[in-house]
Amino acid sequence: MEYGFKAPPEPKHVDRKLLYTSLEERIKYLHAFLDFNSSDVEALVSGTKYIKQLIPAVVNLVYKKLLECDITSRAFHTRNTVDETEPEEDYLDEDAPQIKRRKMFLRWYLTRLCQDPTTMDFWRYLNKVGMMHSGQVRRSPLNIEYIHLGACMGYIQDIWIEAMMSHPHLSLRRKIALVRAVNKILWIQNDLFARYHCSDGEEFADEMSVMSFDDQEGYLGDKRILGSSSNSSVDDDRSSISSGVAPSTHSVAPSTKTSTSVAASASKTSVCPFADMAKPSSTETKIWAN
Ligand code: HEM
């Protein structure tokens, strides 16, 4: 009996330097690794409607979360999370005009996530969002340490999974496809935050493409998007909070309580934007628990 020896396939070559010096190559590598493929694009295109429905609630929940603790809330005064000096003004609450404006920017961002991910422009935009939080933009730098960015991505992902999986009408097949596709995008965004906070590849720093960056407020928001979503005014934030979509409407001063008590209070509230559409069932998730 002959045992045919089959040589293992040659591994695909990935040029390490290009991962740091070419955004396109970095994105290509992440796509290949995560298997971001045409099924994901199809799921996103056909699911845009469901993603868009979630945007106002996600924005409210994210800002509620960011204002909950002083270390993140301070960033809206000081543009950084490093300086622990108390701000001279009062901490902002969700209804402060500055926060409403910021919410609008986040809404633009999330709306942009619903657009065509097959173009490099899409990924360039995500990369700019990553870079602008890294303190590397010269004019009025915004320096948010990675721990907060990573946690925030995790929080967005958690809202997303819970909301999609408990959607009352979508088939399980579509829920799974949408959760997977959006998660891949969120993980790529996470990489595009992390890359500006770690020293990997720093030996190529001189060769990294220099991005011209106009860091004027709202620069990252696409005005066309704002135009096309004219029915989502700043007031939408309020209505979506008070419609039972988001947890408690009470604005609280940023908390300095222990993480256990923060976690305990967070777990009391459901984050599901579809909560009011669902009938109670015996297979309740934590969303329906309250
Ligand atoms: C991780 C998910 C996050 C995403 C997707 C995100 C996205 C954005 C976007 C799109 C803008 C608007 C940029 C513009 O057009 O001017 C922005 C601005 C801002 N973000 Fe984030 N952000 C995230 C996390 C955070 C965290 C964790 C903090 C604070 C702890 C933070 C603090 C800020 C501040 C202070 C601004 C305002 C910058 C300005 O005044 O121009 N962000 N963010």
Tab-separated table of C-alpha atoms and ligand atoms in Angstrom:
chain	number	residue	atom	x	y	z
A	1	MET	CA	0.000	0.000	0.000
A	2	GLU	CA	1.322	3.346	-0.953
A	3	TYR	CA	0.968	6.328	1.268
A	4	GLY	CA	0.859	9.394	-0.955
A	5	PHE	CA	2.519	12.300	0.795
A	6	LYS	CA	0.732	15.529	0.078
A	7	ALA	CA	2.704	18.649	0.781
A	8	PRO	CA	0.712	21.090	2.914
A	9	PRO	CA	-0.479	24.105	0.955
A	10	GLU	CA	1.844	27.075	0.952
A	11	PRO	CA	0.575	29.698	3.382
A	12	LYS	CA	-0.523	32.918	1.769
A	13	HIS	CA	2.111	35.604	2.125
A	14	VAL	CA	1.216	38.701	4.097
A	15	ASP	CA	3.656	41.594	3.981
A	16	ARG	CA	3.991	42.828	7.556
A	17	LYS	CA	5.201	46.278	6.634
A	18	LEU	CA	2.238	46.902	4.339
A	19	LEU	CA	-0.140	46.216	7.223
A	20	TYR	CA	1.232	49.382	8.797
A	21	THR	CA	1.967	51.520	5.789
A	22	SER	CA	-1.044	50.813	3.567
A	23	LEU	CA	-4.577	51.126	4.879
A	24	GLU	CA	-5.836	49.235	1.851
A	25	GLU	CA	-3.608	46.238	2.583
A	26	ARG	CA	-4.561	46.306	6.246
A	27	ILE	CA	-8.256	46.276	5.363
A	28	LYS	CA	-7.735	43.509	2.789
A	29	TYR	CA	-5.981	41.398	5.401
A	30	LEU	CA	-8.723	41.975	7.993
A	31	HIS	CA	-11.408	41.153	5.432
A	32	ALA	CA	-9.670	37.926	4.525
A	33	PHE	CA	-9.058	36.962	8.148
A	34	LEU	CA	-12.626	37.709	9.239
A	35	ASP	CA	-14.012	36.307	6.009
A	36	PHE	CA	-15.921	39.490	5.301
A	37	ASN	CA	-17.604	38.429	2.074
A	38	SER	CA	-20.490	38.984	-0.296
A	39	SER	CA	-22.948	37.323	2.102
A	40	ASP	CA	-22.061	39.961	4.679
A	41	VAL	CA	-22.532	42.746	2.144
A	42	GLU	CA	-25.859	41.255	1.093
A	43	ALA	CA	-26.979	40.966	4.716
A	44	LEU	CA	-26.049	44.602	5.307
A	45	VAL	CA	-27.754	45.868	2.179
A	46	SER	CA	-30.951	43.953	2.816
A	47	GLY	CA	-30.871	44.764	6.530
A	48	THR	CA	-30.175	48.503	6.313
A	49	LYS	CA	-33.723	49.237	7.391
A	50	TYR	CA	-33.293	47.297	10.652
A	51	ILE	CA	-29.906	48.831	11.381
A	52	LYS	CA	-31.261	52.338	10.827
A	53	GLN	CA	-34.164	51.716	13.174
A	54	LEU	CA	-31.668	51.112	15.953
A	55	ILE	CA	-29.559	54.215	15.479
A	56	PRO	CA	-31.378	56.719	17.741
A	57	ALA	CA	-31.522	54.201	20.581
A	58	VAL	CA	-27.876	53.182	20.203
A	59	VAL	CA	-26.804	56.825	20.232
A	60	ASN	CA	-28.776	57.530	23.404
A	61	LEU	CA	-27.450	54.471	25.164
A	62	VAL	CA	-23.849	55.195	24.221
A	63	TYR	CA	-24.022	58.779	25.489
A	64	LYS	CA	-25.814	57.711	28.629
A	65	LYS	CA	-22.954	55.302	29.215
A	66	LEU	CA	-20.207	57.827	28.421
A	67	LEU	CA	-21.700	60.373	30.830
A	68	GLU	CA	-22.120	57.807	33.601
A	69	CYS	CA	-18.530	57.933	34.881
A	70	ASP	CA	-16.395	61.012	35.423
A	71	ILE	CA	-13.433	59.654	33.499
A	72	THR	CA	-15.357	59.437	30.235
A	73	SER	CA	-17.712	62.359	30.884
A	74	ARG	CA	-14.730	64.681	31.450
A	75	ALA	CA	-13.596	64.027	27.895
A	76	PHE	CA	-16.485	66.183	26.714
A	77	HIS	CA	-14.898	69.104	28.587
A	78	THR	CA	-11.199	68.410	28.198
A	79	ARG	CA	-11.059	66.284	25.010
A	80	ASN	CA	-8.981	63.696	26.813
A	81	THR	CA	-9.209	60.943	29.408
A	82	VAL	CA	-5.682	61.387	30.739
A	83	ASP	CA	-6.095	64.596	32.699
A	84	GLU	CA	-8.008	63.899	35.913
A	85	THR	CA	-8.515	67.538	36.871
A	86	GLU	CA	-12.160	68.257	37.605
A	87	PRO	CA	-13.710	70.471	34.926
A	88	GLU	CA	-14.539	74.013	35.985
A	89	GLU	CA	-18.076	73.779	34.610
A	90	ASP	CA	-20.731	71.286	35.744
A	91	TYR	CA	-20.638	67.843	34.200
A	92	LEU	CA	-22.803	67.655	31.104
A	93	ASP	CA	-26.027	65.725	30.978
A	94	GLU	CA	-27.725	64.100	28.013
A	95	ASP	CA	-29.805	67.170	27.263
A	96	ALA	CA	-26.907	69.636	27.171
A	97	PRO	CA	-26.665	71.274	23.734
A	98	GLN	CA	-23.043	70.112	23.392
A	99	ILE	CA	-24.105	66.511	23.955
A	100	LYS	CA	-26.995	66.831	21.536
A	101	ARG	CA	-24.528	68.008	18.918
A	102	ARG	CA	-22.199	65.107	19.681
A	103	LYS	CA	-25.146	62.727	19.415
A	104	MET	CA	-25.752	64.061	15.949
A	105	PHE	CA	-22.160	63.238	14.991
A	106	LEU	CA	-22.513	59.708	16.298
A	107	ARG	CA	-25.735	59.384	14.362
A	108	TRP	CA	-23.899	60.403	11.205
A	109	TYR	CA	-21.287	57.809	11.948
A	110	LEU	CA	-23.810	55.020	12.483
A	111	THR	CA	-25.701	56.075	9.373
A	112	ARG	CA	-22.440	55.898	7.479
A	113	LEU	CA	-21.990	52.349	8.732
A	114	CYS	CA	-25.149	51.479	6.805
A	115	GLN	CA	-23.547	52.564	3.542
A	116	ASP	CA	-21.650	50.625	0.928
A	117	PRO	CA	-18.795	48.740	2.645
A	118	THR	CA	-17.374	47.669	-0.703
A	119	THR	CA	-15.636	51.013	-1.266
A	120	MET	CA	-12.318	52.059	0.245
A	121	ASP	CA	-13.940	55.364	1.229
A	122	PHE	CA	-16.046	53.506	3.751
A	123	TRP	CA	-12.968	52.076	5.481
A	124	ARG	CA	-11.045	55.349	5.162
A	125	TYR	CA	-13.818	57.019	7.097
A	126	LEU	CA	-13.639	54.398	9.882
A	127	ASN	CA	-9.887	54.880	9.967
A	128	LYS	CA	-10.303	58.641	10.371
A	129	VAL	CA	-12.664	58.079	13.282
A	130	GLY	CA	-9.980	55.854	14.838
A	131	MET	CA	-7.233	58.341	14.254
A	132	MET	CA	-9.155	61.353	15.491
A	133	HIS	CA	-9.573	59.787	18.962
A	134	SER	CA	-5.848	59.083	19.310
A	135	GLY	CA	-4.520	62.520	20.163
A	136	GLN	CA	-2.494	62.512	16.944
A	137	VAL	CA	-4.415	65.226	15.202
A	138	ARG	CA	-2.484	68.397	15.757
A	139	ARG	CA	-5.200	71.002	16.014
A	140	SER	CA	-7.290	70.546	19.199
A	141	PRO	CA	-6.335	66.908	19.715
A	142	LEU	CA	-8.859	64.428	21.077
A	143	ASN	CA	-7.031	61.886	23.196
A	144	ILE	CA	-9.263	59.034	24.344
A	145	GLU	CA	-7.336	56.146	25.847
A	146	TYR	CA	-7.924	52.776	24.281
A	147	ILE	CA	-9.564	51.183	27.344
A	148	HIS	CA	-12.584	53.479	26.847
A	149	LEU	CA	-12.731	52.995	23.101
A	150	GLY	CA	-12.538	49.204	23.374
A	151	ALA	CA	-15.161	49.175	26.121
A	152	CYS	CA	-17.404	51.442	24.061
A	153	MET	CA	-17.106	49.166	21.033
A	154	GLY	CA	-17.991	46.216	23.262
A	155	TYR	CA	-20.997	48.111	24.564
A	156	ILE	CA	-22.203	48.937	21.049
A	157	GLN	CA	-21.725	45.311	20.044
A	158	ASP	CA	-23.715	44.113	23.055
A	159	ILE	CA	-26.629	46.442	22.280
A	160	TRP	CA	-26.484	45.317	18.686
A	161	ILE	CA	-26.520	41.575	19.423
A	162	GLU	CA	-29.318	41.820	21.942
A	163	ALA	CA	-31.442	44.033	19.725
A	164	MET	CA	-31.016	41.961	16.592
A	165	MET	CA	-31.409	38.553	18.194
A	166	SER	CA	-34.597	39.610	19.951
A	167	HIS	CA	-36.140	41.274	16.922
A	168	PRO	CA	-39.712	40.045	16.854
A	169	HIS	CA	-40.159	39.570	13.096
A	170	LEU	CA	-36.859	38.737	11.421
A	171	SER	CA	-36.086	35.127	10.664
A	172	LEU	CA	-33.260	33.517	12.623
A	173	ARG	CA	-31.277	33.128	9.417
A	174	ARG	CA	-31.384	36.872	8.724
A	175	LYS	CA	-30.692	37.779	12.335
A	176	ILE	CA	-27.575	35.659	12.325
A	177	ALA	CA	-26.413	37.071	8.988
A	178	LEU	CA	-26.902	40.655	10.176
A	179	VAL	CA	-25.274	40.132	13.551
A	180	ARG	CA	-22.259	38.527	11.904
A	181	ALA	CA	-21.863	41.190	9.225
A	182	VAL	CA	-22.118	44.131	11.616
A	183	ASN	CA	-19.829	42.448	14.136
A	184	LYS	CA	-17.146	42.074	11.503
A	185	ILE	CA	-17.371	45.794	10.764
A	186	LEU	CA	-17.260	46.653	14.464
A	187	TRP	CA	-14.144	44.524	14.916
A	188	ILE	CA	-12.461	46.236	12.004
A	189	GLN	CA	-13.371	49.602	13.535
A	190	ASN	CA	-11.919	48.301	16.780
A	191	ASP	CA	-8.655	47.554	14.996
A	192	LEU	CA	-8.720	51.038	13.501
A	193	PHE	CA	-8.936	52.464	17.018
A	194	ALA	CA	-6.351	50.086	18.490
A	195	ARG	CA	-3.721	50.661	15.791
A	196	TYR	CA	-3.287	54.267	16.948
A	197	HIS	CA	-2.827	53.243	20.555
A	198	CYS	CA	-0.278	50.486	20.331
A	199	SER	CA	3.335	50.528	19.334
A	200	ASP	CA	3.165	47.595	16.907
A	201	GLY	CA	4.855	48.494	13.637
A	202	GLU	CA	6.322	51.689	15.031
A	203	GLU	CA	9.509	51.061	13.087
A	204	PHE	CA	7.515	51.998	9.974
A	205	ALA	CA	6.184	55.234	11.456
A	206	ASP	CA	8.023	57.408	8.928
A	207	GLU	CA	6.461	55.525	6.054
A	208	MET	CA	2.893	55.531	7.230
A	209	SER	CA	0.789	57.490	4.833
A	210	VAL	CA	0.234	60.977	6.127
A	211	MET	CA	-3.428	61.780	6.156
A	212	SER	CA	-4.531	65.316	5.729
A	213	PHE	CA	-6.969	65.807	8.502
A	214	ASP	CA	-9.300	68.686	8.921
A	215	ASP	CA	-10.342	68.219	12.497
A	216	GLN	CA	-13.015	70.842	12.460
A	217	GLU	CA	-15.973	69.825	14.501
A	218	GLY	CA	-18.374	67.707	12.489
A	219	TYR	CA	-15.828	67.175	9.753
A	220	LEU	CA	-16.366	63.461	9.860
A	221	GLY	CA	-20.105	63.830	9.494
A	222	ASP	CA	-21.196	63.623	5.921
A	223	LYS	CA	-23.531	66.508	5.185
A	224	ARG	CA	-25.308	64.409	2.548
A	225	ILE	CA	-26.170	61.932	5.247
A	226	LEU	CA	-27.520	64.668	7.438
A	227	GLY	CA	-29.620	65.878	4.514
A	228	SER	CA	-30.984	62.446	3.774
A	229	SER	CA	-31.964	61.797	7.355
A	230	SER	CA	-33.833	65.036	7.813
A	231	ASN	CA	-36.596	63.266	9.671
A	232	SER	CA	-34.184	62.492	12.487
A	233	SER	CA	-33.973	65.755	14.310
A	234	VAL	CA	-32.205	66.379	17.575
A	235	ASP	CA	-35.620	65.891	19.217
A	236	ASP	CA	-35.587	62.255	18.139
A	237	ASP	CA	-33.136	61.603	20.925
A	238	ARG	CA	-35.666	62.608	23.497
A	239	SER	CA	-38.522	60.709	21.987
A	240	SER	CA	-36.532	57.548	21.655
A	241	ILE	CA	-35.359	57.728	25.231
A	242	SER	CA	-38.798	58.316	26.599
A	243	SER	CA	-40.515	55.774	24.383
A	244	GLY	CA	-39.210	53.035	26.595
A	245	VAL	CA	-36.633	52.201	23.989
A	246	ALA	CA	-33.751	53.286	26.111
A	247	PRO	CA	-33.268	52.837	29.822
A	248	SER	CA	-34.224	55.437	32.404
A	249	THR	CA	-34.489	59.017	31.258
A	250	HIS	CA	-33.089	60.340	34.514
A	251	SER	CA	-29.852	62.105	33.884
A	252	VAL	CA	-27.490	61.393	36.676
A	253	ALA	CA	-24.262	63.078	37.566
A	254	PRO	CA	-21.280	61.033	36.489
A	255	SER	CA	-20.661	58.285	38.898
A	256	THR	CA	-17.550	57.642	40.879
A	257	LYS	CA	-19.116	54.551	42.442
A	258	THR	CA	-17.391	51.213	42.226
A	259	SER	CA	-17.547	49.242	39.034
A	260	THR	CA	-19.660	46.595	40.759
A	261	SER	CA	-22.391	49.065	41.562
A	262	VAL	CA	-22.221	50.548	38.076
A	263	ALA	CA	-22.583	47.081	36.608
A	264	ALA	CA	-25.407	46.272	38.978
A	265	SER	CA	-27.380	49.372	38.046
A	266	ALA	CA	-26.740	48.816	34.335
A	267	SER	CA	-28.020	45.270	34.491
A	268	LYS	CA	-31.381	46.468	35.798
A	269	THR	CA	-32.220	48.185	32.532
A	270	SER	CA	-32.970	46.586	29.223
A	271	VAL	CA	-31.109	47.975	26.246
A	272	CYS	CA	-33.390	46.520	23.633
A	273	PRO	CA	-34.821	49.055	21.207
A	274	PHE	CA	-37.449	46.530	20.102
A	275	ALA	CA	-38.603	45.837	23.626
A	276	ASP	CA	-41.993	47.466	23.185
A	277	MET	CA	-42.720	45.473	20.015
A	278	ALA	CA	-42.365	42.084	21.592
A	279	LYS	CA	-44.853	39.907	23.358
A	280	PRO	CA	-43.569	38.265	26.516
A	281	SER	CA	-42.477	34.714	25.874
A	282	SER	CA	-41.296	31.840	27.962
A	283	THR	CA	-37.873	31.950	26.330
A	284	GLU	CA	-37.013	35.331	27.729
A	285	THR	CA	-33.596	36.825	27.270
A	286	LYS	CA	-32.237	39.378	29.712
A	287	ILE	CA	-33.919	42.012	27.559
A	288	TRP	CA	-37.346	40.823	28.564
A	289	ALA	CA	-36.440	40.025	32.126
A	290	ASN	CA	-37.697	43.302	33.622
B	1	HEM	C1	-15.803	53.487	20.440
B	1	HEM	C2	-16.732	54.022	19.740
B	1	HEM	C3	-16.735	55.472	19.325
B	1	HEM	C4	-17.108	55.939	18.115
B	1	HEM	C5	-17.595	55.096	16.937
B	1	HEM	C6	-16.959	57.374	18.141
B	1	HEM	C7	-17.259	58.199	17.073
B	1	HEM	C8	-17.121	59.562	17.086
B	1	HEM	C9	-17.439	60.429	15.989
B	1	HEM	C10	-17.978	59.971	14.639
B	1	HEM	C11	-17.185	61.706	16.377
B	1	HEM	C12	-17.462	62.975	15.604
B	1	HEM	C13	-16.333	63.454	14.825
B	1	HEM	C14	-16.661	64.734	14.099
B	1	HEM	O1	-17.274	64.664	13.031
B	1	HEM	O2	-16.324	65.806	14.618
B	1	HEM	C15	-16.691	61.638	17.737
B	1	HEM	C16	-16.318	62.737	18.480
B	1	HEM	C17	-15.983	62.683	19.800
B	1	HEM	N1	-15.807	61.555	20.572
B	1	HEM	FE1	-16.051	59.663	19.952
B	1	HEM	N2	-16.502	57.756	19.374
B	1	HEM	C18	-16.340	56.636	20.138
B	1	HEM	C19	-15.900	56.580	21.435
B	1	HEM	C20	-15.658	57.675	22.229
B	1	HEM	C21	-15.346	57.616	23.638
B	1	HEM	C22	-15.223	56.328	24.461
B	1	HEM	C23	-15.186	58.910	24.060
B	1	HEM	C24	-14.907	59.470	25.433
B	1	HEM	C25	-14.535	58.796	26.472
B	1	HEM	C26	-15.393	59.769	22.908
B	1	HEM	C27	-15.295	61.141	22.925
B	1	HEM	C28	-15.504	61.948	21.848
B	1	HEM	C29	-15.442	63.415	21.915
B	1	HEM	C30	-15.113	64.253	23.152
B	1	HEM	C31	-15.744	63.868	20.627
B	1	HEM	C32	-15.891	65.293	20.200
B	1	HEM	C33	-14.807	65.776	19.363
B	1	HEM	C34	-15.081	67.213	18.965
B	1	HEM	O3	-15.511	67.984	19.793
B	1	HEM	O4	-14.829	67.516	17.804
B	1	HEM	N3	-15.661	58.979	21.827
B	1	HEM	N4	-16.663	60.330	18.145
